[in-house]
């Protein structure tokens, strides 16, 4: 499922699954190993190409993901896409936080959405939020 404000930019196939890039994360699935990974873009440290067909995604929490693509051109394209998505944005408004906030600025809320909107807007006092979090 997508996080509010998230949109898929690219969707492709690996040699044994799916690779998707959104404005918030990378989604990897491997159908043979029954494995799925959702990697937030800001968690990614480096992206490398190994042996022309394999992408290696190193994360800041020391986890490494690999996926093999069907062609070297596809591997190079995905490397470029991910590198651009994880680099410092040219404009501050391109950060995912702004898309997330824009979603909650619109008028169609569920009760859960309203709770998150209130937290984002600091409608309740900081002390109240702190005590609610302690109780949770």
GROMACS .gro file of C-alpha atoms in nm:
model
  136
    1UNK     CA    1   0.000   0.000   0.000
    2UNK     CA    2   0.108   0.359  -0.054
    3UNK     CA    3   0.174   0.612   0.220
    4UNK     CA    4  -0.037   0.930   0.191
    5UNK     CA    5   0.138   1.159  -0.060
    6UNK     CA    6   0.341   0.875  -0.213
    7UNK     CA    7   0.339   0.818  -0.588
    8UNK     CA    8   0.512   0.550  -0.793
    9UNK     CA    9   0.757   0.697  -1.044
   10UNK     CA   10   0.903   0.382  -1.202
   11UNK     CA   11   0.801   0.018  -1.211
   12UNK     CA   12   1.012  -0.258  -1.361
   13UNK     CA   13   1.098  -0.625  -1.362
   14UNK     CA   14   1.405  -0.792  -1.224
   15UNK     CA   15   1.515  -1.140  -1.328
   16UNK     CA   16   1.295  -1.286  -1.052
   17UNK     CA   17   1.061  -1.017  -0.926
   18UNK     CA   18   0.957  -0.654  -0.927
   19UNK     CA   19   1.143  -0.329  -0.862
   20UNK     CA   20   0.949  -0.007  -0.799
   21UNK     CA   21   1.064   0.346  -0.717
   22UNK     CA   22   0.834   0.603  -0.559
   23UNK     CA   23   0.893   0.948  -0.419
   24UNK     CA   24   0.927   0.782  -0.075
   25UNK     CA   25   1.087   0.439  -0.115
   26UNK     CA   26   1.216   0.152  -0.326
   27UNK     CA   27   1.012  -0.166  -0.326
   28UNK     CA   28   1.184  -0.497  -0.413
   29UNK     CA   29   1.012  -0.831  -0.443
   30UNK     CA   30   1.160  -1.170  -0.524
   31UNK     CA   31   0.897  -1.423  -0.628
   32UNK     CA   32   1.126  -1.725  -0.597
   33UNK     CA   33   1.246  -1.648  -0.244
   34UNK     CA   34   0.908  -1.505  -0.134
   35UNK     CA   35   1.090  -1.191  -0.020
   36UNK     CA   36   0.976  -0.828  -0.018
   37UNK     CA   37   1.163  -0.517   0.096
   38UNK     CA   38   1.044  -0.161   0.133
   39UNK     CA   39   1.343   0.073   0.162
   40UNK     CA   40   1.285   0.442   0.241
   41UNK     CA   41   1.495   0.659   0.008
   42UNK     CA   42   1.658   0.852   0.293
   43UNK     CA   43   1.781   0.521   0.440
   44UNK     CA   44   1.988   0.444   0.130
   45UNK     CA   45   2.359   0.520   0.155
   46UNK     CA   46   2.501   0.400  -0.179
   47UNK     CA   47   2.390   0.221  -0.494
   48UNK     CA   48   2.645   0.020  -0.691
   49UNK     CA   49   2.647  -0.186  -1.009
   50UNK     CA   50   2.820  -0.523  -0.989
   51UNK     CA   51   2.887  -0.753  -1.285
   52UNK     CA   52   2.680  -0.532  -1.521
   53UNK     CA   53   2.343  -0.685  -1.423
   54UNK     CA   54   2.330  -0.658  -1.043
   55UNK     CA   55   2.232  -0.356  -0.834
   56UNK     CA   56   2.363  -0.343  -0.480
   57UNK     CA   57   2.179  -0.109  -0.243
   58UNK     CA   58   2.369  -0.033   0.078
   59UNK     CA   59   2.163   0.121   0.356
   60UNK     CA   60   2.269   0.344   0.644
   61UNK     CA   61   2.157   0.075   0.892
   62UNK     CA   62   2.419  -0.166   0.746
   63UNK     CA   63   2.165  -0.374   0.553
   64UNK     CA   64   2.247  -0.457   0.191
   65UNK     CA   65   1.997  -0.553  -0.080
   66UNK     CA   66   2.081  -0.696  -0.422
   67UNK     CA   67   1.870  -0.742  -0.729
   68UNK     CA   68   1.959  -0.870  -1.072
   69UNK     CA   69   1.815  -0.699  -1.376
   70UNK     CA   70   1.751  -0.841  -1.721
   71UNK     CA   71   1.998  -0.619  -1.910
   72UNK     CA   72   2.300  -0.401  -1.842
   73UNK     CA   73   2.114  -0.101  -1.988
   74UNK     CA   74   1.828  -0.158  -1.746
   75UNK     CA   75   2.072  -0.188  -1.459
   76UNK     CA   76   2.237   0.141  -1.555
   77UNK     CA   77   1.897   0.313  -1.586
   78UNK     CA   78   1.785   0.195  -1.243
   79UNK     CA   79   2.120   0.294  -1.091
   80UNK     CA   80   2.074   0.646  -1.230
   81UNK     CA   81   1.711   0.667  -1.116
   82UNK     CA   82   1.789   0.556  -0.762
   83UNK     CA   83   2.098   0.777  -0.739
   84UNK     CA   84   1.893   1.081  -0.844
   85UNK     CA   85   1.609   0.992  -0.606
   86UNK     CA   86   1.848   0.960  -0.309
   87UNK     CA   87   2.055   1.268  -0.382
   88UNK     CA   88   1.994   1.609  -0.229
   89UNK     CA   89   1.690   1.759  -0.407
   90UNK     CA   90   1.732   2.072  -0.617
   91UNK     CA   91   1.432   2.228  -0.443
   92UNK     CA   92   1.329   2.177  -0.084
   93UNK     CA   93   0.968   2.120  -0.197
   94UNK     CA   94   1.075   1.798  -0.372
   95UNK     CA   95   1.124   1.624  -0.038
   96UNK     CA   96   0.859   1.363   0.043
   97UNK     CA   97   0.757   1.549   0.359
   98UNK     CA   98   0.595   1.819   0.146
   99UNK     CA   99   0.388   1.570  -0.055
  100UNK     CA  100   0.284   1.401   0.271
  101UNK     CA  101   0.183   1.735   0.422
  102UNK     CA  102  -0.004   1.839   0.106
  103UNK     CA  103  -0.217   1.524   0.129
  104UNK     CA  104  -0.323   1.616   0.482
  105UNK     CA  105  -0.390   1.978   0.388
  106UNK     CA  106  -0.683   1.870   0.171
  107UNK     CA  107  -1.032   1.837   0.319
  108UNK     CA  108  -1.104   1.462   0.284
  109UNK     CA  109  -1.004   1.299   0.612
  110UNK     CA  110  -1.076   0.973   0.783
  111UNK     CA  111  -1.056   0.976   1.162
  112UNK     CA  112  -0.703   0.833   1.148
  113UNK     CA  113  -0.603   1.098   0.894
  114UNK     CA  114  -0.744   1.369   1.120
  115UNK     CA  115  -0.537   1.241   1.414
  116UNK     CA  116  -0.218   1.257   1.206
  117UNK     CA  117  -0.312   1.598   1.068
  118UNK     CA  118  -0.357   1.729   1.422
  119UNK     CA  119  -0.016   1.595   1.519
  120UNK     CA  120   0.144   1.759   1.216
  121UNK     CA  121  -0.023   2.092   1.290
  122UNK     CA  122   0.052   2.075   1.665
  123UNK     CA  123  -0.316   2.141   1.736
  124UNK     CA  124  -0.275   1.971   2.070
  125UNK     CA  125  -0.013   2.086   2.314
  126UNK     CA  126   0.332   1.932   2.317
  127UNK     CA  127   0.282   1.816   2.675
  128UNK     CA  128  -0.040   1.639   2.581
  129UNK     CA  129   0.130   1.463   2.288
  130UNK     CA  130   0.418   1.360   2.513
  131UNK     CA  131   0.187   1.214   2.779
  132UNK     CA  132  -0.023   1.036   2.515
  133UNK     CA  133   0.295   0.882   2.374
  134UNK     CA  134   0.405   0.770   2.723
  135UNK     CA  135   0.070   0.603   2.777
  136UNK     CA  136   0.094   0.428   2.443
   0.00000   0.00000   0.00000
